[in-house]
XYZ file of C-alpha atoms in Angstrom:
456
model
C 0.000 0.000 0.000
C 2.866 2.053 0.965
C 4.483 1.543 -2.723
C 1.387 2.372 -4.590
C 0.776 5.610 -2.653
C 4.570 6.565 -3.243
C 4.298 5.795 -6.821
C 1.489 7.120 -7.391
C 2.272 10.551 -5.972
C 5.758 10.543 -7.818
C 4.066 10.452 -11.321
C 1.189 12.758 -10.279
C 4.402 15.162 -9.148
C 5.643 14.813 -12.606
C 2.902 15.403 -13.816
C 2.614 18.983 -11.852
C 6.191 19.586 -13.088
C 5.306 19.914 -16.597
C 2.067 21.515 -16.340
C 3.845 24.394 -14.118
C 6.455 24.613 -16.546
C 4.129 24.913 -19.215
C 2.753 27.563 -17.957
C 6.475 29.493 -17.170
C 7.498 28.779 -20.945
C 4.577 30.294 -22.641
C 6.025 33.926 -21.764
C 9.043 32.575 -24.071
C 7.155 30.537 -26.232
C 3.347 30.970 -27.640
C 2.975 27.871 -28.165
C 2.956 26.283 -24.324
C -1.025 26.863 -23.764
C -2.873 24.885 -22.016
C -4.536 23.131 -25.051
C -1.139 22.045 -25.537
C -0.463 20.814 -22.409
C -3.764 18.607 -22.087
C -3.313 17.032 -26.282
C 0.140 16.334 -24.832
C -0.905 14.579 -22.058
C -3.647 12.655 -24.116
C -0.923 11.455 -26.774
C 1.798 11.204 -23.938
C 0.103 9.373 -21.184
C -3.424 8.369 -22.002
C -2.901 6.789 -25.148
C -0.373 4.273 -24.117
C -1.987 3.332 -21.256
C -4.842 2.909 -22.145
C -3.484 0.897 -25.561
C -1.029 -1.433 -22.466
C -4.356 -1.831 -20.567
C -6.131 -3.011 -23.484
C -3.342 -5.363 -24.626
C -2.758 -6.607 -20.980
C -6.621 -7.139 -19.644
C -7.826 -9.295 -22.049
C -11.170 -8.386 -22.809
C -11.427 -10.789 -25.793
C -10.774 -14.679 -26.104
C -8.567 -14.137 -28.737
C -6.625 -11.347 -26.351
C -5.312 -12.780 -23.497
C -2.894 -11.010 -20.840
C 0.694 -10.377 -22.254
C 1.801 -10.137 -18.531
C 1.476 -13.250 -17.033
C 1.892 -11.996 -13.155
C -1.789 -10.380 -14.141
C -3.056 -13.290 -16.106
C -2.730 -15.404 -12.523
C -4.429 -12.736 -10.194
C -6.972 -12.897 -12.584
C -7.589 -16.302 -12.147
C -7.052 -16.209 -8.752
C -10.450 -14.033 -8.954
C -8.205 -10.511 -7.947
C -9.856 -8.212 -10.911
C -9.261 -4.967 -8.779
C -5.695 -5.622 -8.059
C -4.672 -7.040 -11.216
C -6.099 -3.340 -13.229
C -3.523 -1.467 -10.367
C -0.989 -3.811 -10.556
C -0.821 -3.208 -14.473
C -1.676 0.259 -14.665
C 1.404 1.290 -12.383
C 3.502 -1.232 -14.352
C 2.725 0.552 -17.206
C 2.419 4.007 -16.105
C 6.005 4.439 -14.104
C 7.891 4.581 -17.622
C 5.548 6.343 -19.757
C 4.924 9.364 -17.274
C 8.797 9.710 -16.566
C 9.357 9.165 -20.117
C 7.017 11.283 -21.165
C 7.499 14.281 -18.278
C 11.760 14.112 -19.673
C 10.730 14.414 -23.103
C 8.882 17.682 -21.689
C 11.154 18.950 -19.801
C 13.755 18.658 -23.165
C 11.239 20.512 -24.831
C 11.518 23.162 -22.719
C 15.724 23.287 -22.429
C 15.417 23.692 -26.249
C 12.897 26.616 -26.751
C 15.361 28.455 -24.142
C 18.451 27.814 -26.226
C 16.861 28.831 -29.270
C 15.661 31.949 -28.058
C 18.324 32.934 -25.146
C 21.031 35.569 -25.716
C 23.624 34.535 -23.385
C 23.850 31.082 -24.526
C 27.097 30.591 -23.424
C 26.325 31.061 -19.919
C 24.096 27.782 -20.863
C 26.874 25.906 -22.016
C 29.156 26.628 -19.069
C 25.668 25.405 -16.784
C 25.489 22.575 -19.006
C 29.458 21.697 -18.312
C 29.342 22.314 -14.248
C 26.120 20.646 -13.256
C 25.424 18.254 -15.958
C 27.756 15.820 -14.813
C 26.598 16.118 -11.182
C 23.034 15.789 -12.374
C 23.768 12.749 -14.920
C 24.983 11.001 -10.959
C 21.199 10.583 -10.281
C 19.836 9.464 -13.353
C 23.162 6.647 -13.199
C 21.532 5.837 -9.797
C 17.886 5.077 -11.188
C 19.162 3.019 -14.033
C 21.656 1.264 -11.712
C 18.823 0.759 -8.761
C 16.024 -0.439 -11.736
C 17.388 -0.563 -15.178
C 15.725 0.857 -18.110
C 12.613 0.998 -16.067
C 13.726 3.670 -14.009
C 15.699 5.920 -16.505
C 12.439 7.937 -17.113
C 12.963 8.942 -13.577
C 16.596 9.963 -13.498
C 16.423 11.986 -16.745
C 13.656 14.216 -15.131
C 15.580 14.483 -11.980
C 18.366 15.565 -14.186
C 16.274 17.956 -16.345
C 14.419 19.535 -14.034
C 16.980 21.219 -11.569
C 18.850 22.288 -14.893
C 15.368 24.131 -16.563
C 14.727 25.749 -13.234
C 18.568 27.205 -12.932
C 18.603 28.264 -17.056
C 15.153 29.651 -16.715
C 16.384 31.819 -13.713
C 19.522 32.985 -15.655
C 18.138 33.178 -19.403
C 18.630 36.561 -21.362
C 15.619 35.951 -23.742
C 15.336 37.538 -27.064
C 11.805 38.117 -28.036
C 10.980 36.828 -31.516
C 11.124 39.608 -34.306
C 7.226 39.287 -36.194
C 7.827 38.287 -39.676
C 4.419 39.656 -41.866
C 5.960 38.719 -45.301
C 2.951 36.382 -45.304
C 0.479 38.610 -44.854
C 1.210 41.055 -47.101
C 1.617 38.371 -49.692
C -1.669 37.158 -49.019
C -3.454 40.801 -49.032
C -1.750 41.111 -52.755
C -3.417 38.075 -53.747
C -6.850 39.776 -52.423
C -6.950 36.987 -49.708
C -7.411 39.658 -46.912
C -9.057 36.722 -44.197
C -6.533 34.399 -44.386
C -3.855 37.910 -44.071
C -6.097 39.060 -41.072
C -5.388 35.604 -39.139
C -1.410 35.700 -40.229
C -1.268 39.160 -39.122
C -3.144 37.747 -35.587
C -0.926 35.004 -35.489
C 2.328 37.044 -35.330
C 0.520 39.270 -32.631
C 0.282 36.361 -30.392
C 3.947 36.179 -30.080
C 4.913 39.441 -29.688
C 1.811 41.520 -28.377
C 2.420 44.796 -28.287
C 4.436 44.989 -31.403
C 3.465 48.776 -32.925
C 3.827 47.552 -36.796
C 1.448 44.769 -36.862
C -1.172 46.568 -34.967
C -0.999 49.311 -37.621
C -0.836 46.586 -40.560
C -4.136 44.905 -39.128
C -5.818 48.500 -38.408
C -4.814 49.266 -42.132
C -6.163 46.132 -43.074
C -9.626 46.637 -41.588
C -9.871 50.648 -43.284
C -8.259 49.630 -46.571
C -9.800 46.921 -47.503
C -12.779 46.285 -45.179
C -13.637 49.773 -44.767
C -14.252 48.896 -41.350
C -13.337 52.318 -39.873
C -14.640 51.877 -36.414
C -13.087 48.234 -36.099
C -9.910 50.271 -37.237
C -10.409 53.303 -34.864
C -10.760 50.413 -32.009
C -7.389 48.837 -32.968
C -5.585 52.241 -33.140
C -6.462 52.846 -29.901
C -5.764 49.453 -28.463
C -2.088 49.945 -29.313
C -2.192 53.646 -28.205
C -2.720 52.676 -24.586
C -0.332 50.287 -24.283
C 2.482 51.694 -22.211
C 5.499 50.597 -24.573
C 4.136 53.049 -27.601
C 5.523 55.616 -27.714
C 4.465 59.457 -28.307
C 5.788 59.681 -31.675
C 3.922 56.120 -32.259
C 0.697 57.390 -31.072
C 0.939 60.336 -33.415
C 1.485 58.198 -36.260
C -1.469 56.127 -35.693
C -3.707 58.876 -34.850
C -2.480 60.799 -38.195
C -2.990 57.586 -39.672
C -6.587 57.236 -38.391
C -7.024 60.946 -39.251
C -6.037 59.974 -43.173
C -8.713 57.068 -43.512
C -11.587 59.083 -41.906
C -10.922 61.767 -44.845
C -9.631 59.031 -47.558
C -12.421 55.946 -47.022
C -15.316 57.656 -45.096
C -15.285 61.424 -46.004
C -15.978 62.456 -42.301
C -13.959 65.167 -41.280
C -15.464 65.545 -38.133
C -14.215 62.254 -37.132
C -10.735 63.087 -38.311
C -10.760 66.510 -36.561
C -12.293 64.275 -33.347
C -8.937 61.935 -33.714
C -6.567 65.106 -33.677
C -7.942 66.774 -30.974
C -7.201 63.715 -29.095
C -3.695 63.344 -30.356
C -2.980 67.235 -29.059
C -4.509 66.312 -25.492
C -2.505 62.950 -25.765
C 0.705 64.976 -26.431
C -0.159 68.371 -25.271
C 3.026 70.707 -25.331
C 4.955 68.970 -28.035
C 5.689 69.779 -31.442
C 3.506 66.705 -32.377
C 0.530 68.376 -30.978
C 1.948 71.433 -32.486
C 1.660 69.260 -35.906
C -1.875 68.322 -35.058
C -3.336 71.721 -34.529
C -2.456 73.032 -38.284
C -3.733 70.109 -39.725
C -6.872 70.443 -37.894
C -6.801 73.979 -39.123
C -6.485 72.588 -42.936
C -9.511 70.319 -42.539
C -13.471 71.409 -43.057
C -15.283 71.515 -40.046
C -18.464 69.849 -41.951
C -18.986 67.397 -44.749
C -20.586 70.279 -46.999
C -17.482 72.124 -47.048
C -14.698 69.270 -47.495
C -16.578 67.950 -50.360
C -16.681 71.328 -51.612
C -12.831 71.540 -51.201
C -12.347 67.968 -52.685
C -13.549 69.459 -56.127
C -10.995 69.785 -58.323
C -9.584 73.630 -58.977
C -7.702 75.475 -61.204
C -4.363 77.466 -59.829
C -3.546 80.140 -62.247
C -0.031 80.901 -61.959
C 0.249 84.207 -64.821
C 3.979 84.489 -64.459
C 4.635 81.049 -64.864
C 2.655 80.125 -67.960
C 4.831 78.441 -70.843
C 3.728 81.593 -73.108
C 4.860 85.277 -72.193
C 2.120 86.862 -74.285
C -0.693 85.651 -72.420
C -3.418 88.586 -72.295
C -4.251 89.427 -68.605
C -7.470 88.227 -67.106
C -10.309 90.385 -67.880
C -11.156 92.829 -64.494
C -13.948 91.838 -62.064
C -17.225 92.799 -62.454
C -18.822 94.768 -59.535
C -20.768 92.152 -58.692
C -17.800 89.490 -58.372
C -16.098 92.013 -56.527
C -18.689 92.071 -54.007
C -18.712 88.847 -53.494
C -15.192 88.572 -52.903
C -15.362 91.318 -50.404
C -17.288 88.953 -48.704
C -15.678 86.175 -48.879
C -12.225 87.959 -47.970
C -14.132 89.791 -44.810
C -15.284 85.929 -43.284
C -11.985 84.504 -43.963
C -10.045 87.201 -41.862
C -12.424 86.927 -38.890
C -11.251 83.166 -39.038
C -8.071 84.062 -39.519
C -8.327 86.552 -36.328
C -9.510 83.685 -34.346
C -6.903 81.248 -35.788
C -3.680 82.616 -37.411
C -2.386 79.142 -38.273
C -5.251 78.491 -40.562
C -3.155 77.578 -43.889
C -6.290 77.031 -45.271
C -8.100 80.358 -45.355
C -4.607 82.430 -45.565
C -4.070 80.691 -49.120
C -7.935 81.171 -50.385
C -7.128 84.953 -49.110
C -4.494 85.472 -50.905
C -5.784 84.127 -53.974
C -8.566 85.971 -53.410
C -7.143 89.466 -53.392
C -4.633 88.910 -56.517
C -7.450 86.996 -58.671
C -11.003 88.627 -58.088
C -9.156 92.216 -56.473
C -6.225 92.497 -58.520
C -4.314 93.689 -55.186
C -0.581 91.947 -55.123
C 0.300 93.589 -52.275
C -1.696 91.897 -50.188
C -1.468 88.927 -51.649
C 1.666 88.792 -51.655
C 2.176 89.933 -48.125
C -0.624 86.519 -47.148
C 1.717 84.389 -48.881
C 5.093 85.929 -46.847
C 3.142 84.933 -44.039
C 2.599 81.304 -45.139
C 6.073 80.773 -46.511
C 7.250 81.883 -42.835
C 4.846 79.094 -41.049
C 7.686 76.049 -39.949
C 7.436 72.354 -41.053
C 5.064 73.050 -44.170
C 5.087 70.062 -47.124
C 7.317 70.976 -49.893
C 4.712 70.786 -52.347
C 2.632 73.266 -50.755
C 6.052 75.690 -50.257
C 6.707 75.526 -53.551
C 3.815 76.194 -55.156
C 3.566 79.371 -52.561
C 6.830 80.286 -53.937
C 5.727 79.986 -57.366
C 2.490 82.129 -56.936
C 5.092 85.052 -55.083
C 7.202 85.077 -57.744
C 3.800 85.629 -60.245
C 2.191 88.310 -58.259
C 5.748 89.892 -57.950
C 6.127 90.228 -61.578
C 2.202 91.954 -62.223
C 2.963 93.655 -59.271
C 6.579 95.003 -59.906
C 7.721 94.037 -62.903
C 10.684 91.623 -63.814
C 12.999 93.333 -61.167
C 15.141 91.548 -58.936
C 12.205 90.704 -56.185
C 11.171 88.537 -58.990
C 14.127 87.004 -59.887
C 15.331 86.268 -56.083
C 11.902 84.499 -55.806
C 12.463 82.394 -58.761
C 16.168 81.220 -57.403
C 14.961 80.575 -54.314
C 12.443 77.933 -56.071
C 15.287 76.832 -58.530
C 17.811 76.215 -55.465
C 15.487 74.894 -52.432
C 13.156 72.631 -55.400
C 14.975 71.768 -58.494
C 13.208 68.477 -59.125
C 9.426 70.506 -58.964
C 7.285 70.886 -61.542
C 7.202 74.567 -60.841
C 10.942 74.844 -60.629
C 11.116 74.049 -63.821
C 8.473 76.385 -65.044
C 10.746 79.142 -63.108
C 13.374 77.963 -64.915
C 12.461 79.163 -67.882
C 11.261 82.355 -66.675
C 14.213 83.004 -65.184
C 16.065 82.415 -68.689
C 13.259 84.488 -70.871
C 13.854 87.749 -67.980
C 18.008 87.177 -68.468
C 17.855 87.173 -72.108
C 15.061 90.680 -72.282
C 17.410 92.303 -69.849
C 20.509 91.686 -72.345
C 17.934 92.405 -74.970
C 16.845 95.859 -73.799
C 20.212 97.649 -74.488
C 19.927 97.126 -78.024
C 16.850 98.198 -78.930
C 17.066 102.004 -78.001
C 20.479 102.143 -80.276
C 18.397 100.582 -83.465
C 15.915 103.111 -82.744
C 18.280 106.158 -82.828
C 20.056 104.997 -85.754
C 17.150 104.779 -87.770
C 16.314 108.074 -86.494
C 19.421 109.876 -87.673
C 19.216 107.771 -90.711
């Protein structure tokens, strides 16, 4: 009785081992859950014994006992001690065969994803020897049948002291096979690869964006999007600069997939209280500035428009536009008085500064002022190149109906030329600049052929 109730609590403690263990590795390694812990035990333990019980009780006439110690208690009418006497028989070397097989499992998933895997060598060198003395003992004491038992008396001291000193590297997500599968238009089977790399490494900022992208883009899911923006946001290892990326991000697809700028403007307000003080709230505020405060008016702006740009047109002899009536000039007097009560409320507004100054050199015919709204824009920090160079381009056209081709002009056009060489409207410059170099050289000349004919 003694035996059995020693025996029986040495497997059931081996037993514990693995499932606590199990639990400790699946911090290093997703895939020690507790579903694999019990379809381990079913294919580790339960299936052999219940296959040895089979073979060894002999149900059938054709299937008598292979043991024949159980074959005579049988006979001898002991039914209840022959089913113990065969289950322990069979269960001492499968559960310590199965629990060091385990705990191997687990020495390997730390060497494959430990840093300082020479300190597990050197472990490995010291105390594997004076391990190896116990599992020499077991086979020694009861021969193969007791091996089981030494190797996990062997393995398990040596997990405990690695898992204790381990440096563990956490897994870099791969999503090469998720993007290949959202280029094939298979965006379910990309949503579950994307998943499955966030199960190793949770809080990893680039598949979280990938899988929010995934739900805008292409399932134009904007609130399941909005949901997992925000899920990474508030986990404490994004950073600021993170949390403005996602947020601008969020802020694109509300304008790009839904039309709602009230939504966007909703996300950047939150960004600026997020990271109030910074220059990424800083950031935040002029775009909220840039974008309509109601549907009516942003798909108003979405309409395509015509920039006239006068001074920069590939032909010099281009007639001037014809003057304002007094009716259009009303209206723009109008227009021009709402947009600088905005613009007293909000100087940043990029917005209704540019539609200002467009306003007073197109429907007013006054450069000046203009010119002075686009000074101001040109002097607002971290503005898009595109949108500084075509502010450069319009300065250097209201400069020439304003002043001529004089050297305000021409520094204008340089400054394009030099800061955006590769822009389409450096290139139109360009050539401006060329066509006022050559009149200048031209001008000279003229006066002297007109004399000479005249004394002629």
């Amino acid at each position: 009785m003694a035996l059995l109730l020693i025996t029986t609590l040495m497997l059931g403690g081996i037993v514990a081992l693995v499932a606590f263990y199990c639990r400790e590795f699946h911090e290093i390694s997703a895939e020690y859950t507790r579903r694999w812990f019990l379809g381990w035990f079913v294919r580790g333990i339960g299936a052999p014994v219940a296959i040895w019980l089979m073979l060894n009780w002999g149900p059938l006439p054709f299937l008598p006992p292979l043991n024949p110690f159980v074959a005579n208690l049988r006979a001898k009418g002991f039914y209840a001690e022959a089913l113990v006497f065969q289950t322990l028989f069979a269960a001492v070397p499968i559960v310590s065969y199965w629990g060091a097989l385990s705990f191997g499992w687990f020495l390997t998933s730390l060497f494959k994803r430990a840093k300082n895997t020479d300190d597990f060598i050197i472990a490995l060198i010291v105390w594997g020897p004076v391990l190896l003395l116990l599992a020499l003992i077991f086979w020694a004491v009861s021969g193969w049948y007791g091996v089981g038992c030494g190797a996990v008396l062997w393995a398990w001291p040596l997990t405990q002291y690695l898992l204790n000193t381990a440096n563990m590297s956490v897994p870099a997500p791969a999503y090469s096979r998720a993007i290949g599968k959202i280029k094939f238009g298979k965006y379910a089977e990309a949503e579950m690869a994307i998943i499955g790399e966030l199960e190793k490494v949770e809080n990893d900022f680039d598949g979280w964006m990938m899988l929010a992208e995934l739900y805008a883009r292409q399932y134009h899911d904007l609130s399941e999007a909005e949901r997992t923006i925000y899920e990474i946001c508030g986990d404490s290892a994004t950073t600021p600069s993170q949390v403005s990326l996602a947020l601008q991000k969020l802020a694109d697809w509300y304008l790009h997939f839904g039309s709602d700028p009230v939504s966007a403007r909703r996300v950047l307000e939150d960004l600026c209280e997020r990271v109030t003080g910074t220059h990424l709230a800083f950031m935040a505020r002029q775009r909220i500035n840039q974008i309509p405060a109601s549907r009516a008016e942003f798909d108003e702006q979405s309409k395509p428009q015509k920039i006239a740009m006068p001074a920069l047109n590939d032909s010099l002899d281009e007639p001037d536009a014809p003057h304002a009536s007094a009716k259009t000039r009303e209206a723009a007097m109008t227009s021009i008085n709402q947009l600088i009560e905005k613009l007293n409320a909000d100087p940043n507004d990029i917005a209704a500064r540019e539609k200002l100054a467009k306003l007073f050199a197109d429907q007013l015919e006054k450069f000046e002022l203009a010119i002075e709204q686009v000074e101001l824009l040109l002097g607002i920090p971290e503005q898009p190149e595109r949108k500084v160079a075509e502010w450069l381009a319009l300065l250097a056209a209201w400069q020439i109906k304003q002043f001529g081709e004089g050297p305000e002009a021409k520094k204008t056009l340089e400054r394009l030329i030099h800061e955006f060489p590769h822009s389409a409207q450096a290139f139109a410059a360009q050539r401006r600049l060329n066509l006022i170099n050559m009149n200048s050289k031209m001008r000279p000349v003229r006066p002297m052929g007109k004399n000479a004919e005249s004394k002629s």
